[in-house]
CSV table of C-alpha atoms and ligand atoms in Angstrom, one decimal:
chain,number,residue,atom,x,y,z
A,18,MET,CA,0.0,0.0,0.0
A,19,SER,CA,1.2,3.5,-0.7
A,20,ILE,CA,2.3,5.8,2.1
A,21,PRO,CA,-0.7,7.7,3.6
A,22,SER,CA,-0.7,11.3,2.7
A,23,LEU,CA,-1.3,14.4,4.8
A,24,LEU,CA,-1.9,18.0,3.7
A,25,ILE,CA,-1.0,20.5,6.4
A,26,LEU,CA,-2.7,23.9,6.2
A,27,PRO,CA,-1.3,25.9,9.1
A,28,GLY,CA,-3.4,29.0,8.3
A,29,ASP,CA,-3.3,32.1,10.5
A,30,GLY,CA,-2.4,33.4,13.9
A,31,ILE,CA,-1.2,30.7,16.2
A,32,GLY,CA,-1.9,28.1,13.4
A,33,PRO,CA,1.7,27.8,12.2
A,34,GLU,CA,3.1,27.6,15.7
A,35,VAL,CA,0.9,24.8,16.8
A,36,MET,CA,1.2,22.9,13.5
A,37,ALA,CA,5.0,23.0,14.0
A,38,GLU,CA,4.5,20.8,17.1
A,39,VAL,CA,2.3,18.4,15.2
A,40,ARG,CA,5.1,18.0,12.7
A,41,LYS,CA,7.4,17.0,15.5
A,42,VAL,CA,4.9,14.3,16.5
A,43,ILE,CA,4.7,13.1,12.9
A,44,SER,CA,8.5,12.8,12.8
A,45,TRP,CA,8.5,11.0,16.1
A,46,LEU,CA,6.1,8.4,14.7
A,47,SER,CA,8.4,7.9,11.7
A,48,THR,CA,11.6,7.5,13.7
A,49,GLU,CA,10.3,5.7,16.8
A,50,ARG,CA,7.3,3.7,15.4
A,51,SER,CA,8.2,3.3,11.7
A,52,ILE,CA,4.9,4.9,10.8
A,53,SER,CA,5.5,7.3,7.9
A,54,PHE,CA,3.3,9.9,6.1
A,55,GLU,CA,3.9,11.8,3.0
A,56,VAL,CA,3.4,15.4,4.2
A,57,SER,CA,2.8,18.4,2.1
A,58,GLU,CA,1.9,21.9,3.1
A,59,ASP,CA,-0.1,24.8,1.7
A,60,SER,CA,-1.8,28.0,2.8
A,61,VAL,CA,-5.4,28.7,3.8
A,62,GLY,CA,-7.3,31.7,5.2
A,63,GLY,CA,-5.6,35.0,5.5
A,64,ALA,CA,-2.3,33.4,4.7
A,65,ALA,CA,-3.7,32.3,1.3
A,66,TYR,CA,-5.3,35.7,0.8
A,67,ASP,CA,-2.0,37.4,1.3
A,68,THR,CA,-0.3,35.4,-1.5
A,69,HIS,CA,-3.3,34.5,-3.8
A,70,GLY,CA,-5.9,37.1,-3.1
A,71,VAL,CA,-8.4,34.3,-2.1
A,72,PRO,CA,-8.7,32.4,1.2
A,73,LEU,CA,-8.3,29.0,-0.6
A,74,HIS,CA,-6.6,28.6,-3.9
A,75,ASP,CA,-8.1,26.1,-6.4
A,76,ASP,CA,-4.8,24.1,-6.4
A,77,THR,CA,-5.0,23.8,-2.6
A,78,MET,CA,-8.6,22.7,-2.9
A,79,ALA,CA,-7.5,20.0,-5.4
A,80,LYS,CA,-4.7,18.9,-3.1
A,81,ALA,CA,-7.1,18.6,-0.2
A,82,GLN,CA,-9.4,16.4,-2.3
A,83,ALA,CA,-6.5,14.1,-3.2
A,84,VAL,CA,-4.9,13.4,0.2
A,85,ASP,CA,-5.9,10.9,2.9
A,86,ALA,CA,-6.3,13.6,5.5
A,87,VAL,CA,-6.0,17.4,5.9
A,88,LEU,CA,-4.6,18.9,9.1
A,89,LEU,CA,-5.6,22.5,9.6
A,90,GLY,CA,-4.3,25.0,12.1
A,91,ALA,CA,-6.7,28.0,12.3
A,92,VAL,CA,-8.0,30.8,10.1
A,93,GLY,CA,-8.8,34.5,10.6
A,94,GLY,CA,-7.5,37.6,12.2
A,95,PRO,CA,-8.2,41.3,12.7
A,96,LYS,CA,-6.1,42.2,9.6
A,97,TYR,CA,-8.8,40.6,7.4
A,98,ASP,CA,-11.9,42.0,9.2
A,99,ASN,CA,-12.7,44.5,6.5
A,100,LEU,CA,-12.4,42.1,3.6
A,101,ASP,CA,-15.4,41.5,1.4
A,102,PHE,CA,-17.5,38.7,2.9
A,103,ASN,CA,-16.7,36.2,0.1
A,104,ILE,CA,-12.9,36.4,0.6
A,105,LYS,CA,-12.8,36.4,4.3
A,106,PRO,CA,-10.4,33.8,5.8
A,107,GLU,CA,-13.3,31.8,7.2
A,108,ARG,CA,-14.6,31.2,3.7
A,109,GLY,CA,-11.6,29.1,2.9
A,110,LEU,CA,-12.4,26.7,5.7
A,111,LEU,CA,-16.1,26.7,4.8
A,112,ARG,CA,-15.2,25.9,1.2
A,113,LEU,CA,-13.0,22.9,2.3
A,114,ARG,CA,-15.9,21.6,4.5
A,115,LYS,CA,-18.4,22.0,1.7
A,116,GLU,CA,-16.5,20.7,-1.3
A,117,MET,CA,-15.0,17.8,0.6
A,118,ASP,CA,-18.6,17.2,1.8
A,119,LEU,CA,-17.4,16.8,5.4
A,120,PHE,CA,-20.8,16.4,6.9
A,121,ALA,CA,-20.0,14.9,10.3
A,122,ASN,CA,-18.0,17.1,12.7
A,123,LEU,CA,-16.9,15.2,15.8
A,124,ARG,CA,-16.1,17.5,18.7
A,125,PRO,CA,-15.2,15.6,21.9
A,126,ALA,CA,-15.4,17.5,25.1
A,127,GLN,CA,-13.3,15.7,27.6
A,128,CYS,CA,-12.3,17.1,31.0
A,129,PHE,CA,-8.7,16.0,31.8
A,130,ASP,CA,-8.4,15.3,35.5
A,131,ALA,CA,-5.5,17.7,36.0
A,132,LEU,CA,-7.6,20.5,34.6
A,133,ALA,CA,-11.0,20.0,36.3
A,134,ASP,CA,-10.3,23.0,38.5
A,135,PHE,CA,-9.8,25.2,35.4
A,136,SER,CA,-13.5,24.9,34.4
A,137,SER,CA,-15.8,27.8,35.4
A,138,LEU,CA,-18.1,25.1,36.7
A,139,LYS,CA,-17.6,23.2,40.0
A,140,HIS,CA,-15.1,20.4,40.0
A,141,ASN,CA,-17.7,17.7,40.7
A,142,VAL,CA,-19.9,18.9,37.8
A,143,VAL,CA,-17.1,18.4,35.2
A,144,SER,CA,-14.6,15.9,36.5
A,145,GLY,CA,-14.6,12.8,34.4
A,146,LEU,CA,-16.7,14.6,31.7
A,147,ASP,CA,-16.5,12.8,28.4
A,148,ILE,CA,-19.0,13.8,25.8
A,149,MET,CA,-19.0,13.8,22.0
A,150,ILE,CA,-20.8,16.4,20.0
A,151,VAL,CA,-21.6,15.4,16.4
A,152,ARG,CA,-22.4,18.5,14.5
A,153,GLU,CA,-23.7,18.5,10.9
A,154,LEU,CA,-21.2,20.6,9.0
A,155,THR,CA,-22.2,21.0,5.4
A,156,SER,CA,-25.8,22.3,5.4
A,157,GLY,CA,-28.3,24.2,7.5
A,158,SER,CA,-28.2,28.0,8.0
A,159,TYR,CA,-24.5,28.1,7.0
A,160,PHE,CA,-25.2,27.1,3.4
A,161,GLY,CA,-28.9,27.3,2.7
A,162,GLU,CA,-30.2,29.3,-0.2
A,163,PRO,CA,-31.5,32.0,-0.6
A,164,ARG,CA,-28.9,33.9,1.3
A,165,GLY,CA,-27.6,37.5,1.1
A,166,ILE,CA,-28.5,41.0,1.8
A,167,PHE,CA,-31.3,42.3,-0.3
A,168,LYS,CA,-33.3,45.6,-0.7
A,169,GLU,CA,-37.0,45.3,0.1
A,170,ASN,CA,-39.4,48.3,0.6
A,171,ASN,CA,-36.5,50.7,0.8
A,172,GLU,CA,-34.6,48.9,3.5
A,173,ARG,CA,-32.1,46.1,3.6
A,174,VAL,CA,-33.0,42.5,4.6
A,175,GLY,CA,-30.4,40.0,5.6
A,176,ILE,CA,-31.4,36.4,4.7
A,177,ASN,CA,-30.1,33.0,5.6
A,178,THR,CA,-32.0,29.8,5.1
A,179,HIS,CA,-32.2,27.0,7.6
A,180,ARG,CA,-32.6,24.1,5.2
A,181,TYR,CA,-32.2,20.3,5.7
A,182,THR,CA,-33.0,17.4,3.4
A,183,GLU,CA,-33.9,14.0,4.8
A,184,SER,CA,-30.8,12.5,3.4
A,185,GLU,CA,-28.6,15.1,5.0
A,186,ILE,CA,-30.2,14.4,8.4
A,187,GLU,CA,-30.0,10.7,7.8
A,188,ARG,CA,-26.3,10.4,7.1
A,189,VAL,CA,-25.2,12.5,10.0
A,190,ALA,CA,-27.6,10.7,12.3
A,191,ARG,CA,-26.0,7.4,11.2
A,192,SER,CA,-22.6,8.8,12.1
A,193,GLY,CA,-23.9,9.8,15.5
A,194,PHE,CA,-25.5,6.4,16.3
A,195,GLU,CA,-22.4,4.5,15.1
A,196,LEU,CA,-20.2,6.6,17.4
A,197,ALA,CA,-22.6,6.1,20.3
A,198,ARG,CA,-22.3,2.3,19.8
A,199,LYS,CA,-18.5,2.6,20.4
A,200,ARG,CA,-19.0,4.7,23.5
A,201,ASP,CA,-21.8,4.6,26.1
A,202,ASN,CA,-24.5,3.8,23.6
A,203,ARG,CA,-26.6,6.9,24.2
A,204,LEU,CA,-27.5,9.7,21.8
A,205,CYS,CA,-29.3,12.9,22.5
A,206,SER,CA,-30.5,14.8,19.4
A,207,MET,CA,-31.0,18.6,19.7
A,208,GLU,CA,-33.1,20.9,17.5
A,209,LYS,CA,-35.9,23.4,17.8
A,210,ALA,CA,-38.8,21.1,16.7
A,211,ASN,CA,-41.2,23.3,18.7
A,212,VAL,CA,-40.6,26.4,16.4
A,213,MET,CA,-38.9,25.2,13.2
A,214,GLU,CA,-40.2,22.9,10.5
A,215,ALA,CA,-36.6,21.9,9.7
A,216,GLY,CA,-36.3,21.0,13.4
A,217,GLY,CA,-39.4,18.9,13.3
A,218,LEU,CA,-38.2,17.0,10.2
A,219,TRP,CA,-34.8,16.5,12.0
A,220,ARG,CA,-36.6,14.9,14.9
A,221,GLU,CA,-38.7,12.7,12.7
A,222,VAL,CA,-35.8,11.5,10.6
A,223,VAL,CA,-33.5,10.8,13.6
A,224,THR,CA,-36.3,8.8,15.1
A,225,GLU,CA,-36.8,6.8,11.9
A,226,VAL,CA,-33.1,6.0,11.5
A,227,HIS,CA,-33.0,4.9,15.1
A,228,LYS,CA,-36.0,2.6,14.7
A,229,ALA,CA,-34.7,1.1,11.4
A,230,HIS,CA,-31.1,0.6,12.2
A,231,PHE,CA,-30.0,1.6,15.7
A,232,ASP,CA,-32.7,0.6,18.2
A,233,ASP,CA,-30.1,-0.8,20.5
A,234,VAL,CA,-28.8,2.8,21.2
A,235,GLU,CA,-30.7,4.8,23.8
A,236,LEU,CA,-32.2,7.8,22.0
A,237,SER,CA,-33.5,11.0,23.5
A,238,HIS,CA,-34.5,14.4,22.1
A,239,MET,CA,-34.1,17.9,23.5
A,240,TYR,CA,-34.8,21.4,22.3
A,241,ALA,CA,-31.5,23.0,21.7
A,242,ASP,CA,-32.1,25.9,24.2
A,243,ASN,CA,-32.8,23.4,26.9
A,244,GLY,CA,-29.7,21.4,25.7
A,245,ALA,CA,-27.5,24.5,26.3
A,246,MET,CA,-28.9,24.8,29.8
A,247,GLN,CA,-28.5,21.1,30.6
A,248,LEU,CA,-24.9,21.3,29.3
A,249,VAL,CA,-24.1,23.8,32.0
A,250,ARG,CA,-26.3,22.3,34.7
A,251,ALA,CA,-25.4,18.7,34.4
A,252,PRO,CA,-23.1,17.9,31.4
A,253,LYS,CA,-22.3,14.4,32.5
A,254,GLN,CA,-25.9,13.3,31.6
A,255,PHE,CA,-24.8,13.2,27.9
A,256,ASP,CA,-22.8,10.8,25.9
A,257,VAL,CA,-23.2,11.7,22.2
A,258,ILE,CA,-25.1,14.9,21.3
A,259,LEU,CA,-26.3,15.1,17.7
A,260,THR,CA,-27.2,18.5,16.3
A,261,ASP,CA,-27.2,20.7,13.2
A,262,ASN,CA,-24.6,23.1,11.9
A,263,LEU,CA,-25.6,26.3,13.7
A,264,PHE,CA,-26.7,24.8,17.0
A,265,GLY,CA,-23.6,22.6,16.9
A,266,ASP,CA,-21.4,25.7,16.5
A,267,ILE,CA,-22.9,27.2,19.6
A,268,LEU,CA,-23.3,24.1,21.7
A,269,SER,CA,-19.8,22.9,21.0
A,270,ASP,CA,-18.2,26.1,22.2
A,271,CYS,CA,-20.3,25.8,25.3
A,272,ALA,CA,-19.2,22.2,25.8
A,273,ALA,CA,-15.6,23.2,25.2
A,274,MET,CA,-15.6,25.7,28.0
A,275,LEU,CA,-16.9,23.1,30.4
A,276,THR,CA,-13.5,21.4,30.1
A,277,GLY,CA,-11.5,24.4,31.3
A,278,SER,CA,-9.5,25.2,28.2
A,279,LEU,CA,-10.2,25.6,24.5
A,280,GLY,CA,-6.5,24.9,24.0
A,281,MET,CA,-7.1,21.2,24.7
A,282,LEU,CA,-9.9,20.3,22.3
A,283,PRO,CA,-9.5,18.6,19.0
A,284,SER,CA,-12.0,17.9,16.2
A,285,ALA,CA,-12.5,15.7,13.2
A,286,SER,CA,-14.7,16.5,10.2
A,287,LEU,CA,-15.5,13.4,8.2
A,288,GLY,CA,-17.2,12.7,4.9
A,289,SER,CA,-18.0,9.7,2.9
A,290,PRO,CA,-15.5,6.9,2.3
A,291,MET,CA,-13.0,7.4,-0.6
A,292,GLU,CA,-12.0,4.7,-3.0
A,293,ASN,CA,-9.4,3.4,-0.5
A,294,GLY,CA,-12.1,3.1,2.2
A,295,ARG,CA,-10.8,6.0,4.2
A,296,PRO,CA,-13.3,8.8,4.9
A,297,LYS,CA,-12.7,12.2,3.4
A,298,ALA,CA,-11.3,14.0,6.5
A,299,LEU,CA,-10.1,17.2,7.9
A,300,TYR,CA,-8.8,17.6,11.5
A,301,GLU,CA,-8.5,20.8,13.3
A,302,PRO,CA,-8.3,22.2,16.8
A,303,VAL,CA,-11.6,23.7,18.1
A,304,HIS,CA,-9.8,26.9,19.1
A,305,GLY,CA,-9.4,29.8,16.7
A,306,SER,CA,-6.3,31.7,15.4
A,307,ALA,CA,-5.9,33.7,18.7
A,308,PRO,CA,-4.2,36.7,17.0
A,309,ASP,CA,-3.6,38.4,20.3
A,310,ILE,CA,-1.0,35.8,21.3
A,311,ALA,CA,0.2,34.8,17.8
A,312,GLY,CA,4.0,34.5,17.3
A,313,GLN,CA,4.8,34.7,21.0
A,314,GLY,CA,5.2,31.0,21.9
A,315,LYS,CA,2.2,31.2,24.2
A,316,ALA,CA,-0.2,28.9,22.3
A,317,ASN,CA,-1.1,25.4,23.6
A,318,PRO,CA,-0.3,22.9,20.8
A,319,SER,CA,-2.3,20.1,22.6
A,320,ALA,CA,-5.6,20.6,20.7
A,321,SER,CA,-3.7,20.3,17.3
A,322,ILE,CA,-1.7,17.3,18.5
A,323,LEU,CA,-4.9,15.7,19.8
A,324,SER,CA,-6.5,16.4,16.4
A,325,PHE,CA,-3.7,14.5,14.8
A,326,ALA,CA,-4.4,11.7,17.2
A,327,MET,CA,-8.0,11.7,15.9
A,328,ALA,CA,-6.6,11.5,12.4
A,329,LEU,CA,-4.7,8.3,13.4
A,330,ARG,CA,-7.9,6.8,14.8
A,331,TYR,CA,-10.5,7.8,12.2
A,332,SER,CA,-8.5,7.9,9.0
A,333,PHE,CA,-5.7,5.4,9.5
A,334,ASP,CA,-7.2,2.9,11.9
A,335,MET,CA,-4.3,3.4,14.3
A,336,GLY,CA,-6.4,3.7,17.5
A,337,ASN,CA,-3.5,2.4,19.6
A,338,GLU,CA,-1.1,5.1,18.4
A,339,ALA,CA,-3.9,7.7,19.0
A,340,SER,CA,-4.4,6.5,22.5
A,341,ARG,CA,-0.6,6.6,23.1
A,342,ILE,CA,-0.7,10.3,22.1
A,343,GLU,CA,-3.7,11.1,24.2
A,344,SER,CA,-2.1,9.4,27.2
A,345,ALA,CA,1.1,11.4,26.6
A,346,VAL,CA,-0.8,14.7,26.6
A,347,GLU,CA,-2.6,13.6,29.8
A,348,SER,CA,0.6,12.6,31.6
A,349,VAL,CA,2.2,15.9,30.7
A,350,LEU,CA,-0.7,17.8,32.2
A,351,ALA,CA,-0.6,15.5,35.3
A,352,ASP,CA,3.1,16.5,35.7
A,353,GLY,CA,2.0,20.1,35.9
A,354,VAL,CA,3.4,21.3,32.6
A,355,ARG,CA,1.3,24.2,31.6
A,356,THR,CA,1.2,26.6,28.7
A,357,SER,CA,0.0,30.1,29.5
A,358,ASP,CA,-3.7,29.4,28.8
A,359,LEU,CA,-3.7,26.9,31.6
A,360,LEU,CA,-2.1,28.9,34.4
A,361,GLN,CA,-4.1,29.7,37.4
A,362,ALA,CA,-1.8,30.7,40.3
A,363,LYS,CA,0.2,33.9,39.9
A,364,GLY,CA,3.9,33.4,39.7
A,365,GLU,CA,3.7,30.0,38.0
A,366,LYS,CA,5.9,29.9,34.9
A,367,PRO,CA,4.4,28.7,31.7
A,368,VAL,CA,6.2,26.6,29.2
A,369,THR,CA,6.3,27.8,25.5
A,370,THR,CA,4.5,26.2,22.7
A,371,SER,CA,7.6,24.4,21.6
A,372,GLU,CA,8.5,23.2,25.1
A,373,MET,CA,5.0,21.8,25.5
A,374,GLY,CA,5.5,19.9,22.2
A,375,ASP,CA,8.8,18.6,23.5
A,376,ALA,CA,7.3,17.5,26.8
A,377,ILE,CA,4.6,15.5,24.9
A,378,LEU,CA,7.4,13.9,22.8
A,379,GLU,CA,9.3,13.0,25.9
A,380,ALA,CA,6.1,11.4,27.4
A,381,LEU,CA,5.7,9.5,24.1
A,382,THR,CA,9.2,8.2,24.2
A,383,LYS,CA,8.7,7.1,27.8
A,384,SER,CA,5.6,5.2,26.7
A,385,LEU,CA,7.6,2.9,24.5
B,2,LIG,C1,-16.0,26.6,14.2
B,2,LIG,C2,-15.9,28.1,13.8
B,2,LIG,C3,-16.2,28.2,12.3
B,2,LIG,C4,-17.7,28.0,12.3
B,2,LIG,C5,-15.8,29.5,11.7
B,2,LIG,C6,-14.4,29.8,11.8
B,2,LIG,C7,-16.2,29.6,10.2
B,2,LIG,O1,-16.6,28.9,14.7
B,2,LIG,O2,-15.4,25.7,13.5
B,2,LIG,O3,-16.8,26.3,15.1
B,2,LIG,O4,-18.6,28.9,12.5
B,2,LIG,O5,-18.1,26.8,12.0
B,3,LIG,MG1,-17.5,27.8,16.3
C-alpha cells in the first residue's frame, strides 16, 4: 500500500506555531514507530489571501481532495476583518468543508483530571466529563439558499435559510449512532422542533433512522435551548449529542468551555469513504487563530496534537497510536506542565508552545 498522505494547512495566527508541534509528533512516529506519512503543506485563510488574493486557492482545494487527511491550524485575524465577505479567511475553511462534503463534525469535550479546576463550573460537575458532539457541517443555515443582503421596501434585509433534506439528516444521524455504539451507547438529538419545521423534520428522521437501524442505542431528544442549559447544569448526563450546523457551532463552544480550556480540544470533520475506504477527512483544533497571542510561543499545541491523534484513529485505523498520544498529553498535564492558557496561580511559569511539544514527545518516548 502507498504511504498515507497528509496536507498541512497551518493558516493564520497561532496556526503555524501549533502545527510545527504536530510536525514533531509526525517525525517522532516515523523514527520511533516506523509509521510514515507523505506530508505536504499549503496555505489557507488570511495566509492564502496574502499570496493569492483568495482564502483558498483552487490548487489547494484540489490537493485537499487528493490526500488521505487534511490537518488544519486556524484561520482568521483582525487584519482581514474588513475584507469582502466572500474572501474572508473563514470562507476558505467553509469551502473545504463544503467541497469535501465533510458532513460529520466530531467534537469531543473531555475534561482532563488535571484540569478539572480550570473549568468555570464546579469540580464535581465536570470531573470525568466525556461527551462527543456530532455537528452536521455542510448544510443548514451556513449554506442554505436563498442567502444574502437584499433591498426590500427601501430597506435592507439579511437572509439566511435553515434548510435540511432528509438524506442530509439521515447520514449524520447514522454517524452519530455509530459513534454512540462505540461509546456509552446513548445519543441525545438537539433541535428546535417546537418552532422550526426543519427541526421537526430533523426529529422525525432521527427517530426513523433509530428505529430502522439503531434501536439498541438509547435515543433522547431535547430542544437546543434546553440542551444549552443542561450542558451547563449537568453535562455528564450526555454521551453523544447530535445536532445541526448552527446549534452545533454554539453548543460545541459551550461544551468546550466546560472542560476548562479551549486549548485542549480537537475535532474531526468526516465525509463519505473514498476509494481506498478512508473517509474524506479534515482535522483541526476547536480553538481559533488567537491573533492576540500569535507568534509569542504562548499557544497550547495540545488541541492540534490531539486532532492529529483523531486522524490516526479515524483515517488510519491506528487507535493504539492515537491512545498513546492522548495518554502522553494527559501525563504531561498531570506532571503540571502548563502553557499560559492553563495557568491559574500567579507566579507559575508557563512553558512555551515548543516546550509543550517537547514535553509531549518525551512522554511519548517514555511510553515505549
Ligand atoms: C467553528 C468556527 C467556524 C464555524 C468559523 C471559523 C467559520 O466557529 O469551527 O466552530 O462557524 O463553523
Ligand atoms: Mg465555532
